[in-house]
PDB file of C-alpha atoms in Angstrom:
ATOM      1  CA  MET A  20      41.910  63.227  63.006  1.00 39.00           C
ATOM      2  CA  GLU A  21      42.069  59.911  63.739  1.00 36.00           C
ATOM      3  CA  ALA A  22      45.115  57.581  63.795  1.00 37.00           C
ATOM      4  CA  ALA A  23      44.321  54.691  61.147  1.00 37.00           C
ATOM      5  CA  THR A  24      44.965  51.608  62.168  1.00 36.00           C
ATOM      6  CA  VAL A  25      44.724  48.063  60.805  1.00 34.00           C
ATOM      7  CA  ALA A  26      43.700  45.185  63.261  1.00 37.00           C
ATOM      8  CA  PRO A  27      46.258  42.040  62.371  1.00 37.00           C
ATOM      9  CA  ARG A  28      44.550  38.904  60.900  1.00 35.00           C
ATOM     10  CA  LEU A  29      44.253  36.671  63.460  1.00 38.00           C
ATOM     11  CA  GLN A  30      46.080  33.167  63.014  1.00 38.00           C
ATOM     12  CA  ILE A  31      46.084  30.473  65.582  1.00 39.00           C
ATOM     13  CA  SER A  32      47.268  27.197  63.824  1.00 38.00           C
ATOM     14  CA  THR A  33      44.487  25.446  63.008  1.00 35.00           C
ATOM     15  CA  TRP A  34      42.069  26.532  65.145  1.00 41.00           C
ATOM     16  CA  MET A  35      38.542  27.823  64.309  1.00 36.00           C
ATOM     17  CA  VAL A  36      37.375  31.442  65.960  1.00 40.00           C
ATOM     18  CA  ASP A  37      33.557  32.176  65.836  1.00 38.00           C
ATOM     19  CA  SER A  38      32.615  35.336  63.967  1.00 36.00           C
ATOM     20  CA  ASP A  39      30.773  36.436  67.038  1.00 40.00           C
ATOM     21  CA  ARG A  40      33.671  35.510  69.032  1.00 39.00           C
ATOM     22  CA  VAL A  41      36.006  38.415  67.449  1.00 38.00           C
ATOM     23  CA  ALA A  42      35.743  42.488  68.210  1.00 41.00           C
ATOM     24  CA  ARG A  43      35.791  43.815  64.508  1.00 40.00           C
ATOM     25  CA  ARG A  44      36.680  47.477  64.567  1.00 39.00           C
ATOM     26  CA  ARG A  45      33.592  49.768  63.771  1.00 40.00           C
ATOM     27  CA  ARG A  46      34.233  53.462  62.445  1.00 37.00           C
ATOM     28  CA  PRO A  47      33.442  55.358  66.229  1.00 40.00           C
ATOM     29  CA  LYS A  48      30.389  57.974  66.194  1.00 41.00           C
ATOM     30  CA  SER A  49      30.480  61.549  65.692  1.00 37.00           C
ATOM     31  CA  THR A  50      30.867  63.802  69.094  1.00 36.00           C
ATOM     32  CA  SER A  51      27.746  64.230  70.877  1.00 38.00           C
ATOM     33  CA  ALA A  52      26.239  67.775  69.768  1.00 38.00           C
ATOM     34  CA  ALA A  53      25.361  68.237  73.786  1.00 37.00           C
ATOM     35  CA  PHE A  54      28.957  68.681  74.592  1.00 34.00           C
ATOM     36  CA  SER A  55      30.125  72.254  76.262  1.00 39.00           C
ATOM     37  CA  ARG A  56      32.576  74.298  73.781  1.00 39.00           C
ATOM     38  CA  ARG A  57      35.514  73.920  76.242  1.00 39.00           C
ATOM     39  CA  LEU A  58      34.931  69.897  76.296  1.00 37.00           C
ATOM     40  CA  LYS A  59      35.527  69.572  72.122  1.00 39.00           C
ATOM     41  CA  ASP A  60      38.304  71.804  72.368  1.00 39.00           C
ATOM     42  CA  GLN A  61      40.032  69.657  75.543  1.00 41.00           C
ATOM     43  CA  ASN A  62      39.074  66.265  73.896  1.00 41.00           C
ATOM     44  CA  MET A  63      40.236  67.487  70.139  1.00 37.00           C
ATOM     45  CA  THR A  64      43.818  67.794  71.426  1.00 35.00           C
ATOM     46  CA  GLN A  65      43.663  64.750  73.466  1.00 41.00           C
ATOM     47  CA  VAL A  66      42.416  63.252  70.251  1.00 35.00           C
ATOM     48  CA  LEU A  67      45.390  64.907  67.871  1.00 34.00           C
ATOM     49  CA  VAL A  68      48.145  63.907  70.370  1.00 33.00           C
ATOM     50  CA  ALA A  69      47.688  60.260  70.779  1.00 37.00           C
ATOM     51  CA  ALA A  70      46.573  59.801  67.049  1.00 35.00           C
ATOM     52  CA  ALA A  71      50.466  61.479  66.561  1.00 34.00           C
ATOM     53  CA  ALA A  72      51.738  59.126  68.801  1.00 37.00           C
ATOM     54  CA  ALA A  73      50.192  56.406  67.104  1.00 36.00           C
ATOM     55  CA  HIS A  74      51.761  56.675  63.906  1.00 36.00           C
ATOM     56  CA  LEU A  75      55.351  55.914  65.605  1.00 38.00           C
ATOM     57  CA  PRO A  76      56.822  52.585  65.589  1.00 38.00           C
ATOM     58  CA  THR A  77      57.207  51.792  69.089  1.00 38.00           C
ATOM     59  CA  SER A  78      60.818  51.661  69.365  1.00 39.00           C
ATOM     60  CA  LYS A  79      61.237  55.137  67.965  1.00 38.00           C
ATOM     61  CA  VAL A  80      58.946  56.905  70.758  1.00 42.00           C
ATOM     62  CA  SER A  81      60.762  58.682  73.057  1.00 42.00           C
ATOM     63  CA  ASN A  82      60.061  59.379  76.851  1.00 43.00           C
ATOM     64  CA  ARG A  83      58.980  62.419  76.414  1.00 41.00           C
ATOM     65  CA  GLN A  84      56.466  61.149  74.311  1.00 43.00           C
ATOM     66  CA  LEU A  85      55.407  58.541  75.840  1.00 44.00           C
ATOM     67  CA  HIS A  86      55.066  61.254  78.984  1.00 42.00           C
ATOM     68  CA  VAL A  87      53.113  63.169  77.002  1.00 38.00           C
ATOM     69  CA  ALA A  88      50.914  61.077  75.698  1.00 42.00           C
ATOM     70  CA  LEU A  89      50.043  58.823  78.389  1.00 44.00           C
ATOM     71  CA  GLU A  90      49.598  62.379  80.997  1.00 42.00           C
ATOM     72  CA  VAL A  91      46.885  64.357  77.924  1.00 38.00           C
ATOM     73  CA  SER A  92      44.816  61.223  77.731  1.00 41.00           C
ATOM     74  CA  CYS A  93      41.233  61.679  78.307  1.00 37.00           C
ATOM     75  CA  SER A  94      40.188  60.714  81.985  1.00 40.00           C
ATOM     76  CA  TYR A  95      36.730  60.511  82.541  1.00 44.00           C
ATOM     77  CA  ASN A  96      38.309  61.062  86.534  1.00 47.00           C
ATOM     78  CA  ASN A  97      38.956  64.474  84.610  1.00 44.00           C
ATOM     79  CA  PHE A  98      35.557  65.476  83.832  1.00 40.00           C
ATOM     80  CA  PRO A  99      33.894  68.578  84.811  1.00 37.00           C
ATOM     81  CA  THR A 100      31.887  67.722  87.897  1.00 33.00           C
ATOM     82  CA  SER A 101      28.787  68.192  87.034  1.00 29.00           C
ATOM     83  CA  THR A 102      29.006  66.045  84.416  1.00 31.00           C
ATOM     84  CA  VAL A 103      29.698  63.035  86.085  1.00 36.00           C
ATOM     85  CA  GLU A 104      28.001  63.461  89.654  1.00 34.00           C
ATOM     86  CA  SER A 105      24.725  64.462  88.076  1.00 33.00           C
ATOM     87  CA  GLY A 106      24.598  60.757  86.643  1.00 42.00           C
ATOM     88  CA  ASN A 107      24.556  62.653  83.040  1.00 45.00           C
ATOM     89  CA  PHE A 108      27.097  60.684  81.988  1.00 50.00           C
ATOM     90  CA  HIS A 109      25.937  59.166  78.587  1.00 60.00           C
ATOM     91  CA  THR A 110      26.608  56.519  76.396  1.00 66.00           C
ATOM     92  CA  SER A 111      27.986  58.838  73.748  1.00 73.00           C
ATOM     93  CA  ASP A 112      30.129  60.881  76.291  1.00 87.00           C
ATOM     94  CA  GLN A 113      31.510  57.325  77.416  1.00 90.00           C
ATOM     95  CA  SER A 114      32.171  56.272  73.579  1.00 92.00           C
ATOM     96  CA  LEU A 115      34.267  59.520  73.160  1.00 94.00           C
ATOM     97  CA  VAL A 116      36.184  59.143  76.346  1.00 95.00           C
ATOM     98  CA  LEU A 117      36.666  55.384  75.677  1.00 96.00           C
ATOM     99  CA  LYS A 118      38.200  56.430  71.929  1.00 95.00           C
ATOM    100  CA  ASN A 119      40.195  59.370  73.182  1.00 96.00           C
ATOM    101  CA  LYS A 120      41.551  56.905  76.311  1.00 96.00           C
ATOM    102  CA  ALA A 121      42.128  53.522  73.622  1.00 97.00           C
ATOM    103  CA  LEU A 122      44.136  55.896  70.863  1.00 96.00           C
ATOM    104  CA  ALA A 123      46.400  57.201  73.769  1.00 94.00           C
ATOM    105  CA  ILE A 124      47.474  54.018  75.394  1.00 95.00           C
ATOM    106  CA  GLU A 125      47.531  51.688  72.713  1.00 94.00           C
ATOM    107  CA  PRO A 126      50.848  52.414  71.122  1.00 93.00           C
ATOM    108  CA  TYR A 127      52.793  51.449  74.614  1.00 94.00           C
ATOM    109  CA  LEU A 128      50.617  48.496  74.744  1.00 97.00           C
ATOM    110  CA  ASN A 129      53.699  47.174  72.461  1.00 95.00           C
ATOM    111  CA  ARG A 130      51.283  44.697  71.329  1.00 97.00           C
ATOM    112  CA  ARG A 131      51.153  42.740  74.505  1.00 98.00           C
ATOM    113  CA  CYS A 132      48.015  40.601  74.912  1.00 98.00           C
ATOM    114  CA  ILE A 133      45.501  41.429  77.114  1.00 98.00           C
ATOM    115  CA  TYR A 134      44.080  38.936  79.706  1.00 98.00           C
ATOM    116  CA  LEU A 135      40.913  39.692  81.756  1.00 98.00           C
ATOM    117  CA  VAL A 136      40.452  37.159  84.712  1.00 98.00           C
ATOM    118  CA  GLY A 137      37.730  37.007  87.224  1.00 97.00           C
ATOM    119  CA  MET A 138      35.115  34.925  88.748  1.00 95.00           C
ATOM    120  CA  MET A 139      32.014  33.498  86.560  1.00 91.00           C
ATOM    121  CA  GLY A 140      29.872  36.122  85.554  1.00 90.00           C
ATOM    122  CA  SER A 141      32.034  39.620  85.900  1.00 95.00           C
ATOM    123  CA  GLY A 142      31.497  40.282  82.425  1.00 95.00           C
ATOM    124  CA  LYS A 143      34.975  39.318  81.220  1.00 97.00           C
ATOM    125  CA  THR A 144      33.298  38.737  77.665  1.00 96.00           C
ATOM    126  CA  THR A 145      31.209  41.645  77.041  1.00 97.00           C
ATOM    127  CA  VAL A 146      33.881  44.224  78.148  1.00 98.00           C
ATOM    128  CA  GLY A 147      36.504  42.086  76.536  1.00 98.00           C
ATOM    129  CA  LYS A 148      34.671  42.341  73.196  1.00 98.00           C
ATOM    130  CA  ILE A 149      34.555  46.003  73.716  1.00 98.00           C
ATOM    131  CA  MET A 150      37.996  47.023  75.071  1.00 98.00           C
ATOM    132  CA  ALA A 151      39.102  44.860  71.666  1.00 98.00           C
ATOM    133  CA  GLN A 152      37.183  46.894  69.271  1.00 97.00           C
ATOM    134  CA  SER A 153      38.651  50.303  70.872  1.00 98.00           C
ATOM    135  CA  LEU A 154      42.318  48.948  70.623  1.00 98.00           C
ATOM    136  CA  SER A 155      41.774  47.356  67.415  1.00 97.00           C
ATOM    137  CA  TYR A 156      42.739  44.145  69.194  1.00 98.00           C
ATOM    138  CA  SER A 157      41.382  40.964  68.202  1.00 98.00           C
ATOM    139  CA  PHE A 158      38.831  39.309  70.835  1.00 98.00           C
ATOM    140  CA  ILE A 159      39.562  35.124  72.109  1.00 97.00           C
ATOM    141  CA  ASP A 160      37.374  33.513  75.012  1.00 97.00           C
ATOM    142  CA  SER A 161      39.985  30.730  75.686  1.00 97.00           C
ATOM    143  CA  ASP A 162      36.789  28.320  77.182  1.00 96.00           C
ATOM    144  CA  SER A 163      36.205  28.783  73.456  1.00 96.00           C
ATOM    145  CA  LEU A 164      38.844  27.250  72.492  1.00 96.00           C
ATOM    146  CA  VAL A 165      39.358  24.621  74.939  1.00 97.00           C
ATOM    147  CA  GLU A 166      35.786  24.032  73.459  1.00 96.00           C
ATOM    148  CA  HIS A 167      36.681  23.240  70.042  1.00 96.00           C
ATOM    149  CA  GLU A 168      39.851  21.275  70.872  1.00 95.00           C
ATOM    150  CA  VAL A 169      37.144  19.251  72.613  1.00 96.00           C
ATOM    151  CA  GLY A 170      35.261  18.601  69.278  1.00 96.00           C
ATOM    152  CA  GLY A 171      32.913  21.573  70.019  1.00 95.00           C
ATOM    153  CA  THR A 172      32.191  20.036  73.407  1.00 95.00           C
ATOM    154  CA  SER A 173      30.441  22.646  75.858  1.00 94.00           C
ATOM    155  CA  VAL A 174      32.658  23.432  79.225  1.00 93.00           C
ATOM    156  CA  ALA A 175      29.739  21.649  81.426  1.00 91.00           C
ATOM    157  CA  GLU A 176      29.795  18.316  79.310  1.00 94.00           C
ATOM    158  CA  ILE A 177      33.981  18.228  79.528  1.00 96.00           C
ATOM    159  CA  PHE A 178      33.732  18.930  83.284  1.00 92.00           C
ATOM    160  CA  LYS A 179      31.283  15.764  83.303  1.00 91.00           C
ATOM    161  CA  LEU A 180      32.753  13.817  81.196  1.00 95.00           C
ATOM    162  CA  TYR A 181      36.517  14.233  81.104  1.00 95.00           C
ATOM    163  CA  GLY A 182      36.399  15.968  84.744  1.00 94.00           C
ATOM    164  CA  GLU A 183      37.791  19.335  86.097  1.00 93.00           C
ATOM    165  CA  GLY A 184      41.273  18.079  86.006  1.00 95.00           C
ATOM    166  CA  PHE A 185      41.493  17.253  82.077  1.00 97.00           C
ATOM    167  CA  PHE A 186      40.022  20.574  81.455  1.00 96.00           C
ATOM    168  CA  ARG A 187      42.291  22.668  83.449  1.00 96.00           C
ATOM    169  CA  ASP A 188      45.105  21.142  81.247  1.00 97.00           C
ATOM    170  CA  LYS A 189      43.514  21.652  78.312  1.00 97.00           C
ATOM    171  CA  GLU A 190      42.948  25.609  79.538  1.00 98.00           C
ATOM    172  CA  THR A 191      46.785  25.642  79.916  1.00 98.00           C
ATOM    173  CA  GLU A 192      47.412  24.366  76.610  1.00 98.00           C
ATOM    174  CA  ALA A 193      45.104  27.170  75.693  1.00 98.00           C
ATOM    175  CA  LEU A 194      46.825  29.914  77.197  1.00 98.00           C
ATOM    176  CA  ARG A 195      50.261  28.789  75.936  1.00 98.00           C
ATOM    177  CA  LYS A 196      48.953  29.034  72.258  1.00 97.00           C
ATOM    178  CA  LEU A 197      47.996  32.174  73.023  1.00 97.00           C
ATOM    179  CA  SER A 198      50.430  33.690  75.184  1.00 97.00           C
ATOM    180  CA  LEU A 199      52.573  33.495  71.831  1.00 97.00           C
ATOM    181  CA  MET A 200      50.480  35.784  69.685  1.00 97.00           C
ATOM    182  CA  ASN A 201      49.944  39.504  69.941  1.00 97.00           C
ATOM    183  CA  ARG A 202      47.138  41.977  70.198  1.00 98.00           C
ATOM    184  CA  LEU A 203      44.598  39.613  71.554  1.00 98.00           C
ATOM    185  CA  VAL A 204      42.117  40.718  73.928  1.00 98.00           C
ATOM    186  CA  VAL A 205      41.812  37.374  75.665  1.00 98.00           C
ATOM    187  CA  SER A 206      38.744  36.365  77.708  1.00 98.00           C
ATOM    188  CA  THR A 207      40.040  33.400  80.585  1.00 98.00           C
ATOM    189  CA  GLY A 208      38.657  31.261  82.774  1.00 95.00           C
ATOM    190  CA  GLY A 209      37.007  31.861  86.177  1.00 94.00           C
ATOM    191  CA  GLY A 210      39.490  29.012  87.518  1.00 95.00           C
ATOM    192  CA  ALA A 211      42.773  29.719  85.094  1.00 97.00           C
ATOM    193  CA  VAL A 212      44.568  31.808  87.964  1.00 97.00           C
ATOM    194  CA  VAL A 213      44.790  28.727  89.949  1.00 95.00           C
ATOM    195  CA  ARG A 214      47.527  27.265  88.193  1.00 97.00           C
ATOM    196  CA  PRO A 215      50.657  28.662  88.811  1.00 97.00           C
ATOM    197  CA  VAL A 216      51.795  28.013  85.282  1.00 97.00           C
ATOM    198  CA  ASN A 217      48.496  30.283  83.690  1.00 98.00           C
ATOM    199  CA  TRP A 218      50.260  33.280  85.101  1.00 98.00           C
ATOM    200  CA  LYS A 219      53.637  32.493  83.627  1.00 97.00           C
ATOM    201  CA  CYS A 220      51.732  32.623  80.385  1.00 98.00           C
ATOM    202  CA  MET A 221      49.368  35.319  80.831  1.00 98.00           C
ATOM    203  CA  ASN A 222      52.580  37.237  82.429  1.00 97.00           C
ATOM    204  CA  LYS A 223      53.982  37.988  79.028  1.00 97.00           C
ATOM    205  CA  GLY A 224      51.215  40.308  78.834  1.00 98.00           C
ATOM    206  CA  ILE A 225      49.120  42.742  80.959  1.00 98.00           C
ATOM    207  CA  SER A 226      47.078  40.785  83.102  1.00 98.00           C
ATOM    208  CA  VAL A 227      43.099  42.419  84.360  1.00 98.00           C
ATOM    209  CA  TRP A 228      41.054  41.463  87.580  1.00 98.00           C
ATOM    210  CA  LEU A 229      37.046  42.430  86.802  1.00 98.00           C
ATOM    211  CA  ASP A 230      36.428  42.573  90.418  1.00 98.00           C
ATOM    212  CA  VAL A 231      32.504  42.240  91.008  1.00 97.00           C
ATOM    213  CA  PRO A 232      30.955  42.201  94.252  1.00 96.00           C
ATOM    214  CA  LEU A 233      30.177  38.772  95.263  1.00 96.00           C
ATOM    215  CA  GLU A 234      25.849  39.570  95.392  1.00 95.00           C
ATOM    216  CA  ALA A 235      25.835  41.398  92.276  1.00 95.00           C
ATOM    217  CA  LEU A 236      27.248  38.173  90.169  1.00 94.00           C
ATOM    218  CA  ALA A 237      25.053  35.710  92.578  1.00 91.00           C
ATOM    219  CA  GLN A 238      22.296  37.531  91.526  1.00 90.00           C
ATOM    220  CA  ARG A 239      23.417  37.587  87.753  1.00 89.00           C
ATOM    221  CA  ILE A 240      23.924  34.035  87.484  1.00 86.00           C
ATOM    222  CA  ALA A 241      20.866  33.115  89.251  1.00 81.00           C
ATOM    223  CA  ALA A 242      18.738  35.159  87.064  1.00 76.00           C
ATOM    224  CA  VAL A 243      19.949  33.261  84.039  1.00 68.00           C
ATOM    225  CA  GLY A 244      20.564  29.727  85.819  1.00 58.00           C
ATOM    226  CA  THR A 245      23.716  27.436  86.446  1.00 49.00           C
ATOM    227  CA  GLY A 246      23.027  24.617  83.693  1.00 50.00           C
ATOM    228  CA  SER A 247      26.427  26.266  81.911  1.00 46.00           C
ATOM    229  CA  ARG A 248      28.124  26.902  85.122  1.00 49.00           C
ATOM    230  CA  PRO A 249      29.443  23.051  85.684  1.00 52.00           C
ATOM    231  CA  LEU A 250      30.829  24.590  89.348  1.00 50.00           C
ATOM    232  CA  LEU A 251      27.570  25.942  90.148  1.00 51.00           C
ATOM    233  CA  HIS A 252      24.874  23.609  89.006  1.00 52.00           C
ATOM    234  CA  HIS A 253      22.716  22.609  92.003  1.00 54.00           C
ATOM    235  CA  GLY A 254      19.446  21.227  92.294  1.00 54.00           C
ATOM    236  CA  SER A 255      16.133  22.723  93.456  1.00 57.00           C
ATOM    237  CA  GLY A 256      15.878  25.458  96.666  1.00 60.00           C
ATOM    238  CA  ASP A 257      16.370  28.877  96.585  1.00 70.00           C
ATOM    239  CA  ALA A 258      19.047  29.821  93.711  1.00 75.00           C
ATOM    240  CA  TYR A 259      20.799  32.842  94.544  1.00 83.00           C
ATOM    241  CA  ARG A 260      21.513  31.855  98.170  1.00 85.00           C
ATOM    242  CA  LYS A 261      22.973  28.754  96.902  1.00 86.00           C
ATOM    243  CA  THR A 262      25.040  30.442  94.381  1.00 86.00           C
ATOM    244  CA  TYR A 263      26.125  33.285  96.780  1.00 90.00           C
ATOM    245  CA  MET A 264      27.098  30.657  98.742  1.00 89.00           C
ATOM    246  CA  ARG A 265      29.207  28.764  96.416  1.00 89.00           C
ATOM    247  CA  LEU A 266      30.832  31.659  95.090  1.00 91.00           C
ATOM    248  CA  THR A 267      31.968  33.215  98.391  1.00 94.00           C
ATOM    249  CA  SER A 268      33.646  29.987  99.103  1.00 93.00           C
ATOM    250  CA  LEU A 269      35.135  29.954  95.467  1.00 93.00           C
ATOM    251  CA  PHE A 270      36.398  33.335  96.220  1.00 95.00           C
ATOM    252  CA  GLU A 271      38.274  32.478  99.290  1.00 95.00           C
ATOM    253  CA  GLU A 272      40.150  29.471  97.073  1.00 94.00           C
ATOM    254  CA  ARG A 273      40.679  32.453  94.315  1.00 95.00           C
ATOM    255  CA  GLY A 274      41.054  35.575  95.747  1.00 96.00           C
ATOM    256  CA  ASP A 275      44.422  35.868  96.515  1.00 96.00           C
ATOM    257  CA  SER A 276      44.946  34.908  93.259  1.00 97.00           C
ATOM    258  CA  TYR A 277      43.396  37.299  91.009  1.00 98.00           C
ATOM    259  CA  ALA A 278      45.044  39.424  93.140  1.00 97.00           C
ATOM    260  CA  ASN A 279      47.920  39.254  91.215  1.00 97.00           C
ATOM    261  CA  ALA A 280      46.733  40.831  88.372  1.00 98.00           C
ATOM    262  CA  ASN A 281      48.936  43.767  87.460  1.00 98.00           C
ATOM    263  CA  ALA A 282      45.489  45.849  87.067  1.00 98.00           C
ATOM    264  CA  ARG A 283      41.998  45.845  89.557  1.00 98.00           C
ATOM    265  CA  VAL A 284      39.070  47.011  88.077  1.00 98.00           C
ATOM    266  CA  SER A 285      36.775  47.708  90.916  1.00 98.00           C
ATOM    267  CA  LEU A 286      32.716  47.857  89.895  1.00 98.00           C
ATOM    268  CA  GLU A 287      32.201  49.313  93.372  1.00 97.00           C
ATOM    269  CA  ASN A 288      35.041  51.993  93.007  1.00 97.00           C
ATOM    270  CA  ILE A 289      33.470  53.244  89.315  1.00 97.00           C
ATOM    271  CA  ALA A 290      29.929  53.256  90.845  1.00 97.00           C
ATOM    272  CA  ALA A 291      31.347  55.542  93.553  1.00 96.00           C
ATOM    273  CA  LYS A 292      33.124  57.593  90.790  1.00 94.00           C
ATOM    274  CA  LEU A 293      29.874  58.000  88.893  1.00 93.00           C
ATOM    275  CA  GLY A 294      27.389  58.343  91.233  1.00 94.00           C
ATOM    276  CA  CYS A 295      25.778  55.048  90.833  1.00 92.00           C
ATOM    277  CA  ARG A 296      24.072  53.616  93.765  1.00 91.00           C
ATOM    278  CA  ASP A 297      23.405  49.504  92.024  1.00 94.00           C
ATOM    279  CA  VAL A 298      26.775  48.636  89.909  1.00 95.00           C
ATOM    280  CA  SER A 299      24.404  46.369  87.854  1.00 92.00           C
ATOM    281  CA  ASN A 300      23.648  49.594  86.255  1.00 94.00           C
ATOM    282  CA  LEU A 301      26.952  50.398  84.836  1.00 96.00           C
ATOM    283  CA  THR A 302      27.525  50.355  81.306  1.00 96.00           C
ATOM    284  CA  PRO A 303      30.208  47.746  79.878  1.00 96.00           C
ATOM    285  CA  THR A 304      31.802  50.938  78.535  1.00 97.00           C
ATOM    286  CA  ALA A 305      32.394  52.554  81.358  1.00 96.00           C
ATOM    287  CA  ILE A 306      34.137  49.435  82.801  1.00 97.00           C
ATOM    288  CA  VAL A 307      36.330  49.467  79.788  1.00 98.00           C
ATOM    289  CA  ILE A 308      36.960  52.896  80.338  1.00 97.00           C
ATOM    290  CA  GLU A 309      38.023  51.863  84.036  1.00 97.00           C
ATOM    291  CA  ALA A 310      39.918  49.180  82.860  1.00 98.00           C
ATOM    292  CA  LEU A 311      42.049  51.378  80.929  1.00 98.00           C
ATOM    293  CA  GLU A 312      42.936  54.159  82.922  1.00 97.00           C
ATOM    294  CA  GLN A 313      43.961  51.203  85.419  1.00 97.00           C
ATOM    295  CA  ILE A 314      45.769  49.892  82.415  1.00 98.00           C
ATOM    296  CA  GLU A 315      47.546  53.156  82.133  1.00 96.00           C
ATOM    297  CA  GLY A 316      48.538  53.275  85.527  1.00 95.00           C
ATOM    298  CA  TYR A 317      50.001  49.718  85.386  1.00 96.00           C
ATOM    299  CA  LEU A 318      51.854  51.423  82.201  1.00 95.00           C
ATOM    300  CA  LYS A 319      53.165  53.869  84.118  1.00 92.00           C
ATOM    301  CA  GLU A 320      54.078  52.504  86.795  1.00 90.00           C
ATOM    302  CA  GLU A 321      56.156  49.585  84.423  1.00 89.00           C
ATOM    303  CA  HIS A 322      57.932  52.907  83.273  1.00 84.00           C
ATOM    304  CA  ARG A 323      58.786  54.269  86.556  1.00 84.00           C
ATOM    305  CA  HIS A 324      60.312  50.716  87.125  1.00 79.00           C
ATOM    306  CA  ALA A 325      62.784  50.918  83.814  1.00 77.00           C
ATOM    307  CA  HIS A 326      63.826  54.416  85.428  1.00 63.00           C
ATOM    308  CA  ILE A 327      61.820  56.638  83.000  1.00 51.00           C
ATOM    309  CA  THR A 328      61.164  59.865  84.356  1.00 47.00           C
ATOM    310  CA  PHE A 329      56.703  60.893  83.750  1.00 43.00           C
TER     311      PHE A 329
END
């Protein structure tokens, strides 16, 4: 039994959003036959509870219903030890966990947007698209909106032609417009966190920091080149070393600002949970599951502050 939800049509003034930047919902695949009977029964119960809650209007969800739906939601932290620690956490397994977690928490997001923040190369676009699909949200890349506003000019060219200040102004304008909307997963630029006015926009939703080790970021970026990243573009020499040094400098400037996010997703923590030695081997789905776990934790804390007992 699934909750039948329909993703809203996204209306962004006169903006045009490329079809490959909007995550459309797909029907989840069937459960893997490799699951044990016990796990099947457990997950079926969780889906039924979450789906029932998803049909309730947000204003009519009682505190008790909120408690039950959030507490019963499927967590990959609760998977049998043999599944997680043995490294047999397959893609099909992750897909079911993601489906259940998204069904459980989506009604309690209250249609709020989710803003992904983090260093360049941290995977905000990849993670954002999967997260949007799982929640029946739409995905938006704020950099793409800026590029559209400047006649399709790339971010790198905007920096070159008009300077970083011009780009930051356009970025703030884009975030202001997005903050007036609902049910979006927004991938923000790496430097969006430096302006307090941008946080005023993002605080209307839920912000999530994708915290990736700088070594892994440098390896990713150096492997594909820095041409599209104006703050990292450099001449000849050891690409990894130069990229790592520049990322370190940028993180020193922005680290405290990233920490303002409502939720933090540490790839090192995910790797430790799954017994993975290299964060580069983590699947995007595993990262999204952790992100939803952290969002759920934030929602619980938010309701505690509102004097709701869990």
